Amino acid sequence: MKRRSFFKLGAVAGALSVFKPAKASNLLSSSFEGSAEGPIILSTWSHGLEANRAAWNVLEKGGKALDAVEQGVKVTESDLNNRSVGIGGRPDREGHVTLDACIMDEQSRCGSVAFLEGIAHPISVARAIMEKTQHVMLVGAGANKFALDLGFKTAKTPLPEVKKDYEQWKKENKDQFKKPEINHENHDTIGMIAMDANGDLSGACTTSGWAYKMHGRVGDSPIIGAGLFVDNEVGAATATGMGEAIIRIAGSHTVVELMRQGYSPKDACKEAVRRIISKHKDLTNLQCCFLAIDKKGNYGSYSVYSGFNYALKTKSQDMLVDSEFDRNW
Ligand code: ASP
């Protein structure tokens, strides 16, 4: 089954995912950047709509951006129909669902977890690492032990229906070193960035990573500075797409540093995309997308290929916005 299918809405040159239908009240916007007063939440892909609403429940009560982003992405992690985030995710080539996540707050505190298995909420494990340890990142068996010691909820992965797809994939893909693909079918991550009523920024990023990746592979999503970066003086950025390419340019950190130099959020994302393009001879299936907000509430995004959209939530807006892009698929 295709992960995404798209339809055109009238003359709007945008794409609204029907993978998870948006409520009728959702506006579809084809504007690529904007500005908001007051609290704002941005997150990657259409699953961000539901996640943003949970995050908004925190912000509208005057809560902190840090709590909002954690609560928001937990909605996506809990969705057992989501094949790219949380325990419903697709496994690696050896049949293991390995989860990556990170979180960063307005004090530049950060926590990260990678190669975690069978734990329902990697984002909360990342937050616990940030708040309860002297470390930033735990991986693999050590991360699992940490989560179990703290009593985090466990789950058996892969889910039976995911395992069935995997068995089929194995039959059709005997070459284990086959060139990887990031396309419409096999990826998506939720990266969420938010500003609270106090003007403070935080972000969260969580994924099951690239479907059928090599065992042990970790992408950009749990890497502070790659999949997520927050500097409360400047802005916040998150990324989705081919993690290897995003890591190569320290993507989200690059976007924030460009905003520090005066780039608008969209232009900063565009420059990061330009660098990715310039550093890769072969762009086949190399989708990378950035989403950013600055300290004044300006926001924007940019991707290598068409098809990326992000969810926006403010007091008066609850919509999917199409990203500007360098080229069509
Ligand atoms: N960035 C994720 C990874 O490389 C995948 C994605 O966002 O599509 O694991």
XYZ file of C-alpha atoms and ligand atoms in Angstrom:
338
model
C 0.000 0.000 0.000
C 1.253 3.479 -0.831
C 2.247 5.458 2.249
C 0.879 8.632 0.775
C -1.494 9.537 -1.909
C -2.188 13.017 -3.010
C -4.951 14.966 -4.594
C -5.208 18.468 -5.920
C -7.751 20.759 -4.338
C -9.091 23.098 -6.993
C -6.474 25.454 -8.227
C -4.414 25.174 -5.077
C -1.077 23.785 -6.116
C -0.746 21.984 -2.833
C -0.945 18.500 -1.559
C -2.994 17.386 1.402
C -2.190 13.902 2.574
C -5.137 11.556 2.657
C -3.161 8.989 4.638
C -4.763 10.461 7.732
C -7.702 12.608 6.664
C -7.701 16.152 7.943
C -10.888 17.424 9.538
C -13.113 19.613 7.379
C -12.165 22.637 9.452
C -8.557 22.337 8.315
C -7.644 24.925 5.801
C -5.240 23.992 3.094
C -2.684 26.660 2.577
C -0.312 27.022 -0.296
C 1.626 29.833 1.338
C 5.149 28.841 2.170
C 5.986 31.072 5.064
C 4.248 33.217 7.624
C 4.321 35.001 10.897
C 2.337 34.533 14.088
C 1.766 36.445 17.273
C 1.504 34.425 20.444
C 2.025 30.710 20.862
C 2.705 28.692 17.719
C 3.327 25.038 16.932
C 4.788 23.630 13.717
C 5.314 19.995 12.897
C 6.275 17.861 9.943
C 3.761 16.077 7.706
C 0.017 15.637 8.055
C 0.296 13.517 11.193
C 1.376 16.832 12.722
C -2.219 18.104 12.646
C -3.352 15.810 15.432
C -0.071 16.146 17.286
C -0.298 19.938 17.162
C -3.751 19.871 18.747
C -2.417 17.896 21.717
C 0.472 20.316 21.988
C -1.947 23.230 21.780
C -3.868 21.875 24.802
C -0.692 22.533 26.771
C 0.080 25.965 25.325
C -3.423 27.391 25.595
C -3.351 26.791 29.336
C -0.140 28.804 29.527
C 2.042 25.675 29.546
C 5.647 25.441 28.458
C 6.779 24.728 24.918
C 8.831 21.801 26.247
C 5.733 20.073 27.654
C 3.777 20.921 24.523
C 6.227 19.304 22.102
C 6.540 16.177 24.242
C 2.759 15.766 24.560
C 2.324 16.561 20.878
C 4.686 13.998 19.404
C 3.494 11.347 21.863
C 0.217 11.349 19.930
C 2.075 10.268 16.792
C 4.171 7.753 18.727
C 0.916 6.237 20.057
C -0.653 5.835 16.636
C -0.306 2.151 15.797
C -1.234 2.881 12.192
C 1.790 5.110 11.774
C 4.531 3.155 10.004
C 7.331 5.666 10.489
C 7.079 6.856 14.092
C 6.919 4.818 17.296
C 6.091 1.185 17.883
C 3.894 0.892 14.784
C 6.974 1.639 12.691
C 8.598 -0.557 10.106
C 11.605 -2.648 11.143
C 15.166 -2.660 9.928
C 16.489 -5.350 7.553
C 16.785 -7.829 10.387
C 13.250 -7.327 11.620
C 13.949 -5.001 14.559
C 11.932 -1.804 15.038
C 14.549 0.593 16.356
C 13.392 3.997 17.554
C 15.221 7.333 17.619
C 14.145 10.576 19.323
C 15.442 13.815 20.763
C 14.173 16.860 22.619
C 15.649 20.309 23.290
C 14.399 23.190 25.421
C 14.802 26.941 25.835
C 17.817 26.535 28.094
C 19.646 24.494 25.441
C 19.187 21.418 27.558
C 18.799 18.346 25.390
C 18.230 14.618 25.568
C 18.421 11.945 22.927
C 17.820 8.249 22.537
C 18.697 5.988 19.621
C 18.380 2.338 18.666
C 15.711 1.843 21.328
C 13.448 -1.193 20.991
C 9.987 -1.972 22.316
C 9.432 1.216 24.307
C 6.214 3.079 23.575
C 7.428 6.658 24.021
C 11.029 7.292 22.955
C 10.494 11.046 23.268
C 9.815 10.728 26.993
C 12.906 8.550 27.381
C 14.894 11.326 25.651
C 13.395 13.856 28.060
C 14.236 11.646 31.043
C 17.841 11.404 29.821
C 17.901 15.211 29.639
C 16.389 15.719 33.073
C 17.646 12.789 35.124
C 21.166 12.081 33.855
C 24.357 13.978 33.156
C 24.299 12.740 29.573
C 22.696 13.862 26.345
C 22.396 10.559 24.513
C 21.837 6.899 25.349
C 21.646 4.171 22.719
C 20.759 0.511 22.340
C 20.820 -1.864 25.279
C 21.843 0.877 27.727
C 18.957 3.076 26.611
C 16.539 0.159 26.914
C 17.773 -0.632 30.419
C 17.427 3.019 31.423
C 13.843 3.105 30.112
C 12.884 -0.172 31.774
C 14.432 0.903 35.084
C 12.246 4.012 34.982
C 9.163 1.901 34.263
C 8.479 3.128 30.732
C 5.654 1.315 28.945
C 6.828 -1.513 26.707
C 5.386 -2.993 23.521
C 6.068 -6.000 21.341
C 7.438 -4.962 17.942
C 7.066 -5.264 15.030
C 3.267 -5.332 15.081
C 1.933 -8.491 13.343
C 0.742 -6.597 10.242
C 4.084 -4.792 9.995
C 5.911 -8.105 10.290
C 3.850 -9.485 7.409
C 4.889 -6.564 5.175
C 8.492 -7.069 6.251
C 8.468 -10.769 5.345
C 7.177 -9.812 1.911
C 9.830 -7.092 1.567
C 12.541 -9.619 2.487
C 11.433 -11.960 -0.268
C 11.584 -9.141 -2.809
C 14.834 -7.562 -1.609
C 17.592 -10.091 -1.334
C 20.437 -7.614 -1.813
C 21.101 -6.332 1.696
C 23.412 -3.556 0.537
C 21.000 -2.242 -2.075
C 21.144 1.499 -2.515
C 18.703 2.980 -0.042
C 15.719 5.015 -1.046
C 13.885 7.785 0.729
C 10.726 8.444 -1.196
C 7.015 8.924 -0.653
C 6.646 5.359 0.515
C 9.184 4.617 3.178
C 9.782 7.507 5.509
C 8.342 10.293 7.655
C 9.260 11.527 11.067
C 7.545 13.905 13.368
C 9.660 16.945 14.131
C 7.806 19.552 16.182
C 8.955 23.045 17.149
C 6.935 25.413 19.326
C 6.942 28.808 20.954
C 4.930 29.296 24.149
C 3.166 32.388 25.533
C 6.388 33.342 27.266
C 8.197 33.452 23.921
C 10.276 30.380 24.803
C 11.141 27.787 22.171
C 11.458 24.008 22.369
C 11.491 21.117 19.930
C 11.050 17.355 19.701
C 11.788 14.840 16.964
C 10.883 11.138 16.908
C 10.988 8.379 14.305
C 11.326 4.686 13.618
C 13.706 5.817 10.904
C 14.188 4.623 7.465
C 12.171 1.490 6.711
C 14.371 -1.596 6.222
C 17.549 0.279 7.096
C 20.675 -1.673 8.046
C 20.640 -3.024 11.590
C 22.374 -0.457 13.786
C 21.706 2.476 11.479
C 20.851 5.774 13.191
C 19.653 8.752 11.161
C 19.471 12.464 11.832
C 16.357 12.440 13.995
C 18.002 11.812 17.394
C 21.117 13.851 16.567
C 21.003 17.279 18.192
C 21.941 19.759 15.466
C 20.883 17.438 12.644
C 17.226 16.448 13.138
C 16.546 19.204 15.671
C 18.122 22.326 17.070
C 16.833 25.066 19.364
C 18.548 28.282 20.369
C 16.151 30.364 22.421
C 17.914 33.589 21.388
C 17.430 32.876 17.698
C 14.968 30.171 16.685
C 14.355 26.474 16.228
C 14.544 24.056 13.307
C 13.727 20.430 12.603
C 14.254 18.111 9.660
C 12.798 15.088 7.946
C 13.948 13.042 4.985
C 17.173 11.235 4.302
C 18.998 11.458 7.598
C 22.437 10.740 6.156
C 22.286 13.871 3.995
C 20.926 15.991 6.838
C 23.716 14.865 9.174
C 26.351 15.751 6.568
C 25.487 19.441 6.822
C 24.444 19.455 10.517
C 21.121 20.504 9.036
C 18.974 21.940 11.826
C 21.912 23.689 13.473
C 22.833 25.176 10.118
C 19.305 26.532 9.710
C 19.357 28.148 13.154
C 22.799 29.663 12.557
C 21.621 31.092 9.243
C 18.661 32.692 11.040
C 21.144 34.159 13.525
C 22.882 35.767 10.547
C 19.627 37.364 9.449
C 18.118 34.812 7.067
C 14.341 34.416 7.296
C 13.242 30.921 8.393
C 12.317 29.971 4.830
C 15.535 31.324 3.351
C 17.573 29.552 6.027
C 15.827 26.260 5.146
C 16.397 26.963 1.459
C 20.108 27.566 1.962
C 20.399 24.313 3.937
C 18.668 22.500 1.051
C 21.025 24.192 -1.406
C 24.012 22.890 0.581
C 22.602 19.364 0.584
C 22.094 19.519 -3.166
C 25.590 20.872 -3.732
C 27.164 18.069 -1.704
C 25.425 15.184 -3.442
C 26.170 14.220 -7.023
C 23.197 11.885 -7.175
C 19.931 13.343 -5.942
C 17.813 10.311 -6.833
C 15.295 9.869 -4.042
C 17.228 12.264 -1.863
C 14.353 14.019 -0.177
C 15.313 16.339 2.703
C 13.005 18.877 4.302
C 13.552 21.612 6.869
C 11.039 23.501 8.995
C 11.985 26.547 11.082
C 10.692 29.311 13.320
C 12.477 32.406 14.561
C 12.176 34.218 17.850
C 9.664 36.678 16.417
C 7.220 33.956 15.349
C 8.174 33.999 11.652
C 8.200 30.517 10.180
C 8.976 28.770 6.908
C 10.189 25.589 5.276
C 11.968 24.228 2.228
C 12.588 20.787 0.751
C 14.655 19.239 -2.016
C 11.624 17.661 -3.710
C 7.936 18.513 -3.854
C 5.480 16.792 -1.545
C 6.600 17.980 1.869
C 4.001 19.683 4.011
C 3.846 20.765 7.625
C 1.110 21.334 10.177
C 0.679 24.794 11.660
C -1.268 25.633 14.817
C -1.833 29.052 16.300
C -4.792 30.531 18.159
C -6.585 31.144 14.871
C -4.991 28.588 12.503
C -5.017 24.803 12.296
C -3.821 23.784 8.856
C -1.428 21.990 6.589
C 0.965 24.186 4.666
C 2.771 23.093 1.529
C 6.485 23.570 1.542
C 8.331 25.316 -1.210
C 10.841 23.014 -2.893
C 13.767 22.939 -5.272
C 12.417 20.436 -7.773
C 9.548 18.095 -8.563
C 9.891 14.374 -7.918
N 15.021 11.500 8.935
C 14.575 10.159 9.188
C 15.743 9.243 9.183
O 16.654 9.442 8.393
C 13.567 9.666 8.211
C 12.531 10.647 7.762
O 12.341 11.687 8.327
O 11.875 10.375 6.763
O 15.724 8.284 9.917
